[in-house]
CSV table of C-alpha atoms in Angstrom, one decimal:
chain,number,residue,atom,x,y,z
A,1,MET,CA,0.0,0.1,-0.2
A,2,GLY,CA,0.9,3.1,-0.6
A,3,SER,CA,1.1,5.2,2.8
A,4,ASP,CA,3.9,6.5,5.0
A,5,SER,CA,6.8,3.7,5.5
A,6,ARG,CA,7.7,4.1,8.4
A,7,TYR,CA,4.4,3.8,9.9
A,8,ALA,CA,4.0,0.9,7.8
A,9,THR,CA,6.7,-0.7,9.7
A,10,LYS,CA,6.2,0.3,13.1
A,11,ILE,CA,2.7,-1.2,12.4
A,12,GLN,CA,4.3,-5.1,11.5
A,13,ALA,CA,6.9,-4.7,14.7
A,14,ASP,CA,3.7,-4.5,16.7
A,15,SER,CA,2.3,-7.5,15.4
A,16,ALA,CA,4.9,-8.6,15.3
A,17,ASP,CA,5.5,-8.5,18.4
A,18,LYS,CA,1.7,-9.1,19.8
A,19,GLU,CA,1.0,-12.4,17.6
A,20,TYR,CA,4.8,-13.9,15.6
A,21,VAL,CA,5.6,-17.3,17.2
A,22,ASP,CA,8.1,-18.9,15.7
A,23,PRO,CA,7.6,-22.2,13.9
A,24,CYS,CA,10.8,-24.5,14.5
A,25,SER,CA,9.8,-23.5,18.8
A,26,THR,CA,7.6,-26.2,20.6
A,27,THR,CA,5.4,-23.3,21.8
A,28,GLY,CA,4.7,-22.3,17.1
A,29,CYS,CA,4.4,-26.2,16.3
A,30,MET,CA,2.2,-27.6,19.0
A,31,LYS,CA,0.3,-23.8,17.8
A,32,GLY,CA,0.1,-26.2,14.9
A,33,ARG,CA,2.4,-23.1,12.7
A,34,GLY,CA,5.3,-24.1,10.8
A,35,ALA,CA,6.2,-28.1,8.6
A,36,TRP,CA,6.6,-29.8,12.1
A,37,GLY,CA,3.5,-28.1,13.7
A,38,CYS,CA,2.2,-30.0,9.9
A,39,VAL,CA,4.3,-33.3,10.6
A,40,PHE,CA,2.6,-34.0,13.9
A,41,PHE,CA,-0.9,-32.7,13.0
A,42,PRO,CA,-2.3,-35.6,15.7
A,43,VAL,CA,-0.1,-34.6,18.5
A,44,VAL,CA,-1.5,-31.0,17.8
A,45,LEU,CA,-4.9,-31.7,17.7
A,46,LEU,CA,-5.0,-33.6,20.5
A,47,TRP,CA,-2.8,-30.7,22.6
A,48,GLN,CA,-4.9,-28.1,21.2
A,49,SER,CA,-8.2,-30.0,22.7
A,50,VAL,CA,-6.6,-30.3,25.9
A,51,ASN,CA,-5.8,-27.3,26.4
A,52,ILE,CA,-8.5,-25.0,25.2
A,53,TYR,CA,-11.6,-27.4,26.9
A,54,PHE,CA,-10.5,-29.8,29.5
A,55,ILE,CA,-7.8,-28.2,31.4
A,56,PRO,CA,-9.5,-24.8,31.7
A,57,CYS,CA,-13.0,-27.3,32.7
A,58,VAL,CA,-10.5,-28.8,35.4
A,59,GLY,CA,-9.5,-24.7,36.7
A,60,ILE,CA,-12.8,-23.8,37.0
A,61,TYR,CA,-14.5,-27.0,38.9
A,62,LEU,CA,-10.8,-26.2,41.7
A,63,ASN,CA,-12.0,-22.4,41.5
A,64,ARG,CA,-15.4,-23.2,42.9
A,65,LEU,CA,-13.6,-25.3,45.1
A,66,ALA,CA,-11.6,-23.1,46.5
A,67,THR,CA,-13.6,-20.3,46.8
A,68,VAL,CA,-15.7,-22.7,48.7
A,69,GLY,CA,-13.3,-23.2,51.2
A,70,GLU,CA,-12.8,-19.3,51.3
A,71,LYS,CA,-16.0,-18.5,52.2
A,72,GLY,CA,-15.4,-21.0,55.0
A,73,LEU,CA,-12.5,-20.3,56.4
A,74,CYS,CA,-13.1,-16.2,56.4
A,75,CYS,CA,-17.4,-17.0,56.4
A,76,LEU,CA,-16.9,-14.1,60.0
A,77,CYS,CA,-15.9,-12.0,57.1
A,78,VAL,CA,-18.6,-13.4,54.2
A,79,LEU,CA,-21.3,-12.3,57.0
A,80,PHE,CA,-19.8,-8.5,57.7
A,81,GLY,CA,-20.1,-8.6,53.9
A,82,CYS,CA,-16.3,-8.1,53.3
A,83,TRP,CA,-15.5,-10.9,51.7
A,84,ARG,CA,-16.7,-9.5,47.7
A,85,PHE,CA,-14.0,-7.5,46.6
A,86,LYS,CA,-13.6,-3.8,46.2
A,87,ASP,CA,-12.2,-1.9,44.1
A,88,THR,CA,-10.7,1.0,46.3
A,89,GLU,CA,-8.4,2.2,43.3
A,90,PHE,CA,-12.4,2.7,40.9
A,91,VAL,CA,-15.3,4.4,42.5
A,92,GLY,CA,-17.2,7.0,43.9
A,93,ASP,CA,-16.6,10.3,41.7
A,94,ALA,CA,-13.4,9.9,40.0
A,95,ALA,CA,-14.2,7.2,38.8
A,96,LEU,CA,-17.5,8.9,36.8
A,97,GLY,CA,-15.1,11.5,36.2
A,98,ASP,CA,-18.4,14.5,36.7
A,99,PRO,CA,-19.4,14.5,40.0
A,100,VAL,CA,-22.5,17.7,38.9
A,101,LYS,CA,-23.0,15.7,35.6
A,102,TYR,CA,-23.9,12.7,38.1
A,103,ARG,CA,-24.4,13.6,40.7
A,104,ASP,CA,-27.3,12.3,43.0
A,105,VAL,CA,-25.7,8.7,42.3
A,106,GLU,CA,-25.2,5.6,44.0
A,107,TRP,CA,-23.2,2.6,44.1
A,108,VAL,CA,-24.7,-1.3,44.2
A,109,ARG,CA,-23.5,-4.8,43.2
A,110,ALA,CA,-25.0,-5.9,40.1
A,111,ARG,CA,-27.3,-8.7,41.2
A,112,GLU,CA,-29.0,-5.7,42.6
A,113,ILE,CA,-29.5,-4.9,38.9
A,114,CYS,CA,-30.8,-7.9,37.3
A,115,LYS,CA,-34.5,-7.8,36.8
A,116,GLY,CA,-36.3,-11.4,37.3
A,117,LEU,CA,-34.0,-12.2,38.9
A,118,GLU,CA,-35.0,-15.8,41.6
A,119,PRO,CA,-34.3,-15.5,45.1
A,120,GLY,CA,-31.1,-17.0,45.5
A,121,LYS,CA,-29.2,-17.8,42.3
A,122,ASN,CA,-26.6,-16.0,40.8
A,123,PRO,CA,-26.6,-13.2,37.7
A,124,LYS,CA,-24.5,-14.6,34.2
A,125,LEU,CA,-21.2,-13.6,33.3
A,126,PHE,CA,-23.4,-14.9,29.8
A,127,ALA,CA,-26.3,-15.9,29.2
A,128,GLY,CA,-26.8,-18.1,26.3
A,129,LYS,CA,-25.5,-16.2,22.9
A,130,ILE,CA,-23.8,-12.8,23.2
A,131,GLU,CA,-26.4,-10.4,20.5
A,132,PRO,CA,-26.8,-6.9,19.3
A,133,ALA,CA,-29.8,-7.3,21.2
A,134,ASP,CA,-27.2,-7.5,25.5
A,135,LEU,CA,-26.6,-4.0,24.5
A,136,ARG,CA,-28.8,-1.0,25.7
A,137,GLN,CA,-27.4,2.2,25.9
A,138,GLY,CA,-27.1,4.9,28.7
A,139,HIS,CA,-27.3,8.1,29.9
A,140,LEU,CA,-23.2,8.3,28.0
A,141,GLY,CA,-21.5,9.1,25.2
A,142,ASP,CA,-20.6,6.2,24.3
A,143,CYS,CA,-22.4,5.1,21.1
A,144,TRP,CA,-18.8,4.1,19.4
A,145,LEU,CA,-18.3,1.6,22.4
A,146,LEU,CA,-21.3,0.0,21.3
A,147,ALA,CA,-21.6,0.2,18.0
A,148,ALA,CA,-18.6,-1.6,18.9
A,149,LEU,CA,-20.0,-4.7,20.6
A,150,ALA,CA,-22.5,-4.5,19.1
A,151,THR,CA,-20.3,-5.5,15.4
A,152,LEU,CA,-18.4,-7.7,17.8
A,153,ALA,CA,-21.5,-9.5,19.1
A,154,GLU,CA,-20.7,-11.1,15.6
A,155,HIS,CA,-18.0,-12.7,16.6
A,156,PRO,CA,-19.0,-13.3,20.1
A,157,VAL,CA,-15.4,-15.6,21.2
A,158,ALA,CA,-13.9,-11.8,20.5
A,159,ILE,CA,-15.6,-10.7,23.6
A,160,ARG,CA,-15.3,-13.4,25.5
A,161,LYS,CA,-11.9,-13.6,25.4
A,162,CYS,CA,-11.7,-10.0,27.3
A,163,PHE,CA,-12.5,-11.7,30.7
A,164,LEU,CA,-10.2,-13.5,32.2
A,165,ASN,CA,-13.4,-14.8,34.2
A,166,ARG,CA,-14.8,-17.1,32.1
A,167,GLU,CA,-18.0,-17.5,35.0
A,168,TYR,CA,-19.7,-15.0,37.1
A,169,SER,CA,-17.5,-14.2,40.2
A,170,SER,CA,-19.8,-14.3,43.7
A,171,ARG,CA,-16.0,-12.4,45.5
A,172,GLY,CA,-17.4,-9.9,42.0
A,173,LYS,CA,-13.3,-9.8,41.1
A,174,TYR,CA,-12.9,-9.6,37.3
A,175,ARG,CA,-9.8,-9.2,35.0
A,176,VAL,CA,-10.2,-8.3,31.5
A,177,ARG,CA,-7.8,-7.8,29.1
A,178,LEU,CA,-7.8,-4.8,26.3
A,179,TYR,CA,-4.5,-3.6,24.5
A,180,ASP,CA,-3.0,-0.6,25.3
A,181,GLY,CA,-2.3,0.8,21.8
A,182,LEU,CA,0.4,3.1,23.7
A,183,LYS,CA,2.8,0.8,25.5
A,184,ARG,CA,2.3,-1.7,22.7
A,185,GLN,CA,1.4,-4.8,24.7
A,186,TRP,CA,-1.8,-6.3,26.7
A,187,VAL,CA,-2.3,-5.1,30.3
A,188,ILE,CA,-4.7,-6.8,32.6
A,189,ILE,CA,-8.1,-4.5,34.2
A,190,VAL,CA,-9.2,-4.9,37.6
A,191,ILE,CA,-12.8,-4.6,38.8
A,192,ASP,CA,-15.3,-5.4,40.3
A,193,ASP,CA,-19.3,-5.2,40.4
A,194,TYR,CA,-20.7,-1.8,41.8
A,195,ILE,CA,-22.7,-0.4,39.5
A,196,PRO,CA,-24.1,3.1,39.0
A,197,VAL,CA,-27.6,3.0,39.5
A,198,LYS,CA,-29.5,6.0,39.9
A,199,LYS,CA,-30.4,7.0,43.8
A,200,GLY,CA,-33.1,5.5,45.5
A,201,THR,CA,-33.3,2.6,42.5
A,202,LYS,CA,-31.9,-0.3,41.2
A,203,ASP,CA,-31.8,1.5,36.8
A,204,PRO,CA,-28.0,1.7,35.4
A,205,ILE,CA,-27.2,4.9,34.3
A,206,PHE,CA,-25.0,3.7,32.1
A,207,VAL,CA,-24.9,0.3,29.8
A,208,LYS,CA,-28.2,-1.6,30.5
A,209,PRO,CA,-28.8,-5.1,31.4
A,210,ASN,CA,-29.9,-7.2,29.2
A,211,GLY,CA,-31.9,-10.6,31.5
A,212,GLU,CA,-29.8,-11.0,34.4
A,213,GLU,CA,-25.9,-11.1,32.0
A,214,LEU,CA,-23.2,-8.6,33.3
A,215,TRP,CA,-21.0,-8.4,30.3
A,216,ALA,CA,-22.1,-5.5,29.1
A,217,MET,CA,-22.3,-3.8,32.0
A,218,LEU,CA,-18.5,-5.0,33.4
A,219,LEU,CA,-16.3,-4.6,30.3
A,220,GLU,CA,-18.1,-0.5,29.6
A,221,LYS,CA,-16.7,0.1,33.5
A,222,ALA,CA,-14.1,-2.0,32.4
A,223,PHE,CA,-13.0,0.2,29.3
A,224,ALA,CA,-14.2,3.6,32.0
A,225,LYS,CA,-11.2,2.3,34.2
A,226,PHE,CA,-9.2,2.1,31.8
A,227,TYR,CA,-9.4,5.3,29.9
A,228,GLY,CA,-9.9,7.4,33.0
A,229,SER,CA,-13.6,8.2,34.2
A,230,TYR,CA,-16.9,6.7,32.7
A,231,ALA,CA,-16.9,10.6,32.1
A,232,LYS,CA,-14.3,9.6,29.4
A,233,LEU,CA,-16.3,7.5,27.7
A,234,SER,CA,-18.3,10.5,25.7
A,235,GLY,CA,-17.0,10.5,22.2
A,236,GLY,CA,-14.7,7.7,21.1
A,237,GLN,CA,-13.9,5.8,17.5
A,238,GLU,CA,-15.8,2.4,17.3
A,239,ILE,CA,-12.2,1.7,15.0
A,240,GLY,CA,-10.1,2.1,18.6
A,241,ALA,CA,-12.6,-0.3,20.3
A,242,LEU,CA,-12.2,-2.9,18.4
A,243,PHE,CA,-8.1,-2.7,18.2
A,244,GLN,CA,-8.6,-2.9,22.3
A,245,ILE,CA,-11.1,-5.5,22.5
A,246,THR,CA,-8.8,-7.4,19.2
A,247,GLY,CA,-5.4,-6.7,19.3
A,248,ASP,CA,-5.5,-6.5,15.4
A,249,ASN,CA,-4.4,-4.6,13.1
A,250,CYS,CA,-7.6,-1.7,11.5
A,251,PHE,CA,-7.3,0.4,9.0
A,252,SER,CA,-10.1,2.7,7.0
A,253,PHE,CA,-10.9,3.4,3.4
A,254,ARG,CA,-13.2,6.9,3.1
A,255,SER,CA,-15.2,7.6,-0.2
A,256,VAL,CA,-14.2,10.7,-1.7
A,257,PRO,CA,-17.5,11.7,-4.2
A,258,GLU,CA,-17.2,11.7,-8.3
A,259,THR,CA,-17.0,14.5,-9.8
A,260,LYS,CA,-17.3,16.5,-13.3
A,261,LYS,CA,-12.8,15.5,-13.5
A,262,ASP,CA,-13.4,12.6,-11.9
A,263,ASP,CA,-14.5,9.0,-10.9
A,264,GLY,CA,-15.7,8.3,-7.7
A,265,TYR,CA,-13.2,5.9,-5.1
A,266,TRP,CA,-12.2,4.7,-2.1
A,267,LYS,CA,-8.6,5.8,-0.2
A,268,HIS,CA,-7.3,3.6,1.7
A,269,HIS,CA,-6.1,5.2,5.7
A,270,TRP,CA,-3.4,3.6,8.1
A,271,VAL,CA,-4.8,3.6,12.3
A,272,ARG,CA,-1.6,5.2,13.9
A,273,HIS,CA,-1.4,4.6,16.8
A,274,ASP,CA,1.6,7.9,17.7
A,275,PRO,CA,0.9,9.8,20.8
A,276,LYS,CA,2.4,12.3,19.7
A,277,PHE,CA,-1.0,12.8,17.9
A,278,MET,CA,-3.3,12.2,21.2
A,279,PHE,CA,-5.9,15.1,21.8
A,280,GLU,CA,-6.4,12.7,25.5
A,281,GLU,CA,-4.9,10.3,27.2
A,282,ARG,CA,-6.9,7.7,26.0
A,283,ASP,CA,-7.7,9.2,22.6
A,284,TRP,CA,-6.0,8.0,20.5
A,285,VAL,CA,-7.4,7.1,17.6
A,286,SER,CA,-6.3,8.8,14.1
A,287,PHE,CA,-5.5,8.4,10.5
A,288,GLU,CA,-3.1,8.3,8.3
A,289,ARG,CA,-4.7,8.5,4.7
A,290,SER,CA,-2.7,5.9,1.8
A,291,ASP,CA,-2.1,7.9,-2.1
A,292,GLU,CA,-3.8,4.9,-3.1
A,293,GLU,CA,-7.1,5.5,-5.3
A,294,ILE,CA,-9.7,2.0,-5.4
A,295,LYS,CA,-11.7,1.8,-8.0
A,296,ASP,CA,-14.9,0.3,-7.5
A,297,ASP,CA,-16.0,-2.8,-8.2
A,298,ARG,CA,-11.4,-3.7,-6.7
A,299,PHE,CA,-13.0,-2.5,-3.6
A,300,PHE,CA,-16.0,-4.2,-3.4
A,301,ARG,CA,-13.6,-7.7,-4.1
A,302,ILE,CA,-11.5,-6.0,-1.2
A,303,MET,CA,-14.7,-5.7,0.2
A,304,LEU,CA,-15.2,-10.2,-0.9
A,305,GLN,CA,-12.3,-11.0,0.6
A,306,TYR,CA,-12.3,-9.8,4.8
A,307,ASN,CA,-15.6,-11.3,4.5
A,308,HIS,CA,-14.3,-15.1,3.6
A,309,LYS,CA,-11.0,-13.9,6.8
A,310,HIS,CA,-14.6,-13.2,8.9
A,311,SER,CA,-13.1,-9.5,9.8
A,312,VAL,CA,-15.0,-6.7,11.1
A,313,MET,CA,-16.2,-4.5,8.9
A,314,THR,CA,-19.0,-1.6,10.1
A,315,ALA,CA,-20.1,0.3,7.7
A,316,ALA,CA,-20.7,4.8,7.6
A,317,PHE,CA,-23.5,6.5,6.6
A,318,MET,CA,-22.7,10.0,6.7
A,319,TYR,CA,-22.4,14.0,4.9
A,320,ASN,CA,-19.7,15.4,6.5
A,321,TYR,CA,-19.4,17.7,3.9
A,322,ALA,CA,-22.6,18.8,4.6
A,323,LYS,CA,-22.5,20.0,7.8
A,324,SER,CA,-20.8,23.0,6.8
A,325,ASP,CA,-23.8,24.2,4.6
A,326,PRO,CA,-27.2,23.4,6.7
A,327,GLU,CA,-29.5,23.8,3.9
A,328,LEU,CA,-27.2,20.8,1.7
A,329,GLN,CA,-27.3,18.6,5.7
A,330,ALA,CA,-31.1,18.9,6.3
A,331,ALA,CA,-31.5,18.5,2.6
A,332,CYS,CA,-29.1,14.5,3.5
A,333,GLU,CA,-31.5,14.4,6.4
A,334,ASP,CA,-33.7,14.1,4.6
A,335,ARG,CA,-33.2,11.6,2.2
A,336,ALA,CA,-32.2,9.0,4.0
A,337,ASP,CA,-34.6,9.1,5.8
A,338,ARG,CA,-36.5,8.6,3.0
A,339,TRP,CA,-35.1,5.6,2.3
A,340,GLY,CA,-34.9,4.4,5.4
A,341,LEU,CA,-30.8,5.4,7.2
A,342,VAL,CA,-30.2,7.8,10.1
A,343,PRO,CA,-26.8,10.0,8.8
A,344,SER,CA,-23.4,9.5,11.4
A,345,HIS,CA,-25.0,6.5,12.1
A,346,ALA,CA,-22.1,2.8,12.1
A,347,TYR,CA,-23.6,-0.4,11.2
A,348,SER,CA,-22.0,-3.9,11.1
A,349,VAL,CA,-21.2,-5.4,7.7
A,350,LEU,CA,-22.3,-8.9,8.0
A,351,GLU,CA,-22.0,-10.5,4.6
A,352,VAL,CA,-20.4,-9.3,1.3
A,353,ARG,CA,-21.8,-12.0,-2.0
A,354,ARG,CA,-22.0,-12.1,-5.9
A,355,ALA,CA,-24.5,-13.3,-5.6
A,356,GLY,CA,-25.8,-15.2,-8.9
A,357,THR,CA,-22.7,-16.0,-10.3
A,358,SER,CA,-24.7,-19.1,-11.6
A,359,LEU,CA,-27.0,-16.8,-14.1
A,360,GLY,CA,-24.3,-15.0,-15.7
A,361,MET,CA,-23.8,-11.2,-16.1
A,362,GLY,CA,-21.1,-11.1,-13.2
A,363,GLY,CA,-23.3,-11.7,-11.3
A,364,VAL,CA,-25.4,-9.3,-8.3
A,365,ARG,CA,-22.5,-7.4,-5.6
A,366,LEU,CA,-24.8,-7.3,-2.6
A,367,VAL,CA,-23.7,-5.9,0.9
A,368,LYS,CA,-26.1,-7.2,4.1
A,369,LEU,CA,-26.1,-4.6,6.7
A,370,ARG,CA,-27.6,-4.1,10.5
A,371,ASN,CA,-28.3,-1.3,12.8
A,372,PRO,CA,-27.2,-1.4,15.8
A,373,TRP,CA,-31.0,-0.7,17.3
A,374,GLY,CA,-32.0,-4.1,16.0
A,375,SER,CA,-34.9,-1.9,14.0
A,376,TYR,CA,-35.4,1.6,10.9
A,377,GLU,CA,-34.1,0.1,8.8
A,378,TRP,CA,-33.0,0.7,4.9
A,379,LYS,CA,-36.2,0.7,2.5
A,380,GLY,CA,-35.1,0.5,-1.8
A,381,LYS,CA,-33.8,-2.3,-3.6
A,382,TRP,CA,-32.9,-5.9,-2.1
A,383,SER,CA,-34.1,-4.5,0.9
A,384,ASP,CA,-36.7,-6.7,3.6
A,385,GLY,CA,-39.7,-7.1,1.0
A,386,SER,CA,-38.7,-5.9,-2.0
A,387,LYS,CA,-39.3,-6.8,-4.9
A,388,GLU,CA,-36.0,-7.7,-6.0
A,389,TRP,CA,-36.4,-10.7,-4.2
A,390,THR,CA,-39.2,-12.5,-5.5
A,391,GLU,CA,-38.3,-11.3,-8.9
A,392,ASN,CA,-34.6,-14.0,-8.0
A,393,PRO,CA,-35.8,-16.7,-5.6
A,394,GLU,CA,-32.5,-18.4,-7.0
A,395,ILE,CA,-30.0,-15.0,-5.3
A,396,ALA,CA,-32.6,-14.8,-2.9
A,397,LYS,CA,-32.0,-19.2,-1.9
A,398,GLU,CA,-28.2,-18.7,-2.6
A,399,VAL,CA,-28.2,-15.9,0.0
A,400,GLY,CA,-30.3,-17.2,2.5
A,401,TYR,CA,-32.4,-14.3,2.7
A,402,VAL,CA,-35.8,-13.9,5.9
A,403,ASP,CA,-37.7,-11.2,4.9
A,404,ASP,CA,-38.1,-10.2,8.2
A,405,SER,CA,-38.1,-5.8,8.7
A,406,SER,CA,-37.8,-6.0,12.6
A,407,ASP,CA,-34.3,-7.0,13.2
A,408,GLY,CA,-31.9,-4.6,12.6
A,409,ALA,CA,-30.5,-6.5,9.5
A,410,PHE,CA,-31.2,-5.8,5.8
A,411,TRP,CA,-29.7,-6.4,1.6
A,412,MET,CA,-28.4,-3.9,-1.1
A,413,SER,CA,-26.7,-3.3,-3.9
A,414,PHE,CA,-22.8,-2.7,-3.1
A,415,ASP,CA,-24.2,0.9,-6.0
A,416,ASP,CA,-26.6,1.7,-3.6
A,417,PHE,CA,-24.4,1.2,-1.1
A,418,GLN,CA,-21.6,3.6,-1.8
A,419,ASP,CA,-24.5,6.1,-3.2
A,420,PHE,CA,-25.0,6.2,0.8
A,421,PHE,CA,-21.9,4.8,3.2
A,422,ARG,CA,-19.2,7.3,3.1
A,423,GLU,CA,-16.2,5.5,5.5
A,424,VAL,CA,-16.2,0.9,5.4
A,425,GLN,CA,-13.6,0.0,8.6
A,426,VAL,CA,-12.1,-3.3,9.0
A,427,CYS,CA,-10.6,-5.3,11.7
A,428,ASP,CA,-8.1,-7.7,10.2
A,429,ARG,CA,-9.0,-9.3,13.0
A,430,THR,CA,-7.1,-12.9,14.3
A,431,THR,CA,-9.3,-16.2,13.4
A,432,VAL,CA,-6.7,-19.2,15.1
A,433,GLU,CA,-7.4,-18.5,18.1
A,434,ASP,CA,-10.6,-18.8,18.1
A,435,LEU,CA,-12.2,-21.4,19.9
A,436,ARG,CA,-12.6,-21.3,23.1
A,437,LEU,CA,-14.6,-23.2,26.2
A,438,ASP,CA,-17.8,-21.9,26.7
A,439,VAL,CA,-19.1,-22.6,30.7
A,440,VAL,CA,-22.9,-22.8,30.1
A,441,GLU,CA,-23.6,-21.7,33.0
A,442,ASP,CA,-27.9,-21.4,32.7
A,443,SER,CA,-26.9,-25.6,33.8
A,444,ALA,CA,-25.3,-24.6,37.4
A,445,ILE,CA,-22.3,-27.8,38.2
A,446,CYS,CA,-21.7,-28.8,34.9
A,447,GLY,CA,-22.0,-25.7,32.9
A,448,PRO,CA,-18.4,-27.0,33.0
A,449,THR,CA,-18.8,-30.4,31.7
A,450,ILE,CA,-21.5,-30.0,28.5
A,451,GLY,CA,-19.0,-26.7,27.8
A,452,CYS,CA,-16.3,-29.3,27.5
A,453,VAL,CA,-18.0,-32.1,25.7
A,454,GLY,CA,-19.9,-29.7,23.2
A,455,GLY,CA,-16.8,-27.7,22.6
A,456,CYS,CA,-15.0,-31.2,21.8
A,457,ILE,CA,-17.2,-33.2,19.6
A,458,GLY,CA,-16.7,-29.8,17.7
A,459,PHE,CA,-12.7,-29.6,18.1
A,460,TRP,CA,-12.9,-32.7,17.2
A,461,CYS,CA,-16.2,-35.0,15.1
A,462,CYS,CA,-17.3,-31.1,13.3
A,463,CYS,CA,-13.3,-30.3,13.1
A,464,MET,CA,-13.5,-26.8,13.3
A,465,GLY,CA,-9.9,-28.2,15.7
A,466,ALA,CA,-8.2,-28.6,12.5
A,467,ARG,CA,-9.9,-25.6,10.2
A,468,THR,CA,-9.4,-23.2,12.8
A,469,ILE,CA,-5.3,-23.8,13.8
A,470,TYR,CA,-4.4,-24.4,10.4
A,471,CYS,CA,-7.3,-22.5,8.7
A,472,GLY,CA,-7.5,-19.7,10.4
A,473,ASN,CA,-7.0,-16.3,9.9
A,474,VAL,CA,-3.7,-14.0,11.4
A,475,THR,CA,-4.1,-9.8,11.2
A,476,LYS,CA,-1.8,-8.6,9.2
A,477,ALA,CA,-1.1,-4.4,8.3
A,478,GLU,CA,-1.0,-5.2,5.0
A,479,THR,CA,-4.3,-4.0,3.5
A,480,GLU,CA,-5.1,-7.7,1.6
A,481,LYS,CA,-5.4,-7.4,-2.3
A,482,ALA,CA,-8.2,-7.9,-4.4
A,483,ALA,CA,-9.4,-11.1,-5.2
A,484,GLY,CA,-10.3,-12.4,-9.2
A,485,CYS,CA,-14.0,-11.3,-10.8
A,486,CYS,CA,-14.6,-15.0,-9.7
A,487,THR,CA,-15.2,-14.3,-6.3
A,488,THR,CA,-19.0,-15.4,-4.8
A,489,VAL,CA,-17.9,-15.9,-0.7
């Protein structure tokens, strides 16, 4: 890519520090890297299945036993409430960051917030599947963070990997892993489960729980501590949250509109992590534009490549160039409303497809998006219930079209996509370590065992182990090159 070589070198060095494993080393071989990792693949797969599922399962049961033992030895502490963990570093007005704005606030344990929790039962860290519907924004301008989490809900293992805890902590102590782009290393954020609520109520003033699961509230609190306070989460970059959660390379493509002299094209932008570009301590996200001009069909093929790699993609519907002209901005917003889109709003890119290639003419270029709100969808061509689906039943079958206008997900043609969306952000997510023990917390005592057995069945019987370890993606500093026109996935 045509970008500053010093910056490209620095990003590659960052990636090497995090990702590179010598394929000739024992560690590299046992992770399936290099020639020896392929030669000894039966041993590699056996070790990985034990390391991913069995050892953590045993560890969870040992931790539960240790917790019971601690309660027995410290019965007086439990009786007087001293046994539960309390974070003395991140508490009160300093944690809120704006005591005037949030003056009628008190802190309560997370279990007191969960509605519908039966007496004697504990809340869950993760209750069932991770879904965008798990996120309900409060009185904090951190929609950038929630939009990133809603996008990552399509890749739930990325969220689960943030938590070193695999289930609800009866002590209320959680360890969350985030990547610090300034230090160029992972950092562990230790938090308790005290959540700020409106005084006299159990209503959280920030992210609200969906039922009895806690992950969204706790992850928001970890970000608040990472940034310095809840107030510092007001305003930010979605791509920054994606980077801090995954630690993988991120970049942006921005549309340059067509003019009388030039056709429209897309510009690639590097995400910079250089402290000298920061405005605040953690406001590290800045962009450096490359010299490369990417025409629309080539850009579509690049999006196809990232879709095939299960990368995280978001699309921003922006008319920033109209803000200097109030009349033009009003006209743009009215046009967006008529077509069911929200200006200055980020959407998750779920799929990119060149459908119907068997019908000739190169197929139809389609993009599937989701509004994080879970409602308010596109009303144009290829929208839910549009005539294009009834006129092209083969394409509907190929892409798995479902007519549901209430889920926030919708298809649109790539031509319409380019007409409305001005920025696409990509997180080239590493997927070779996507296998993880899923503790089925609803099953209480048997949860870890069920998760271990289910994980091993998927690992061996469904070939998920071999596919993930040997065919998964490793993040790269360079952007993907456009594939040939025959790419259909």
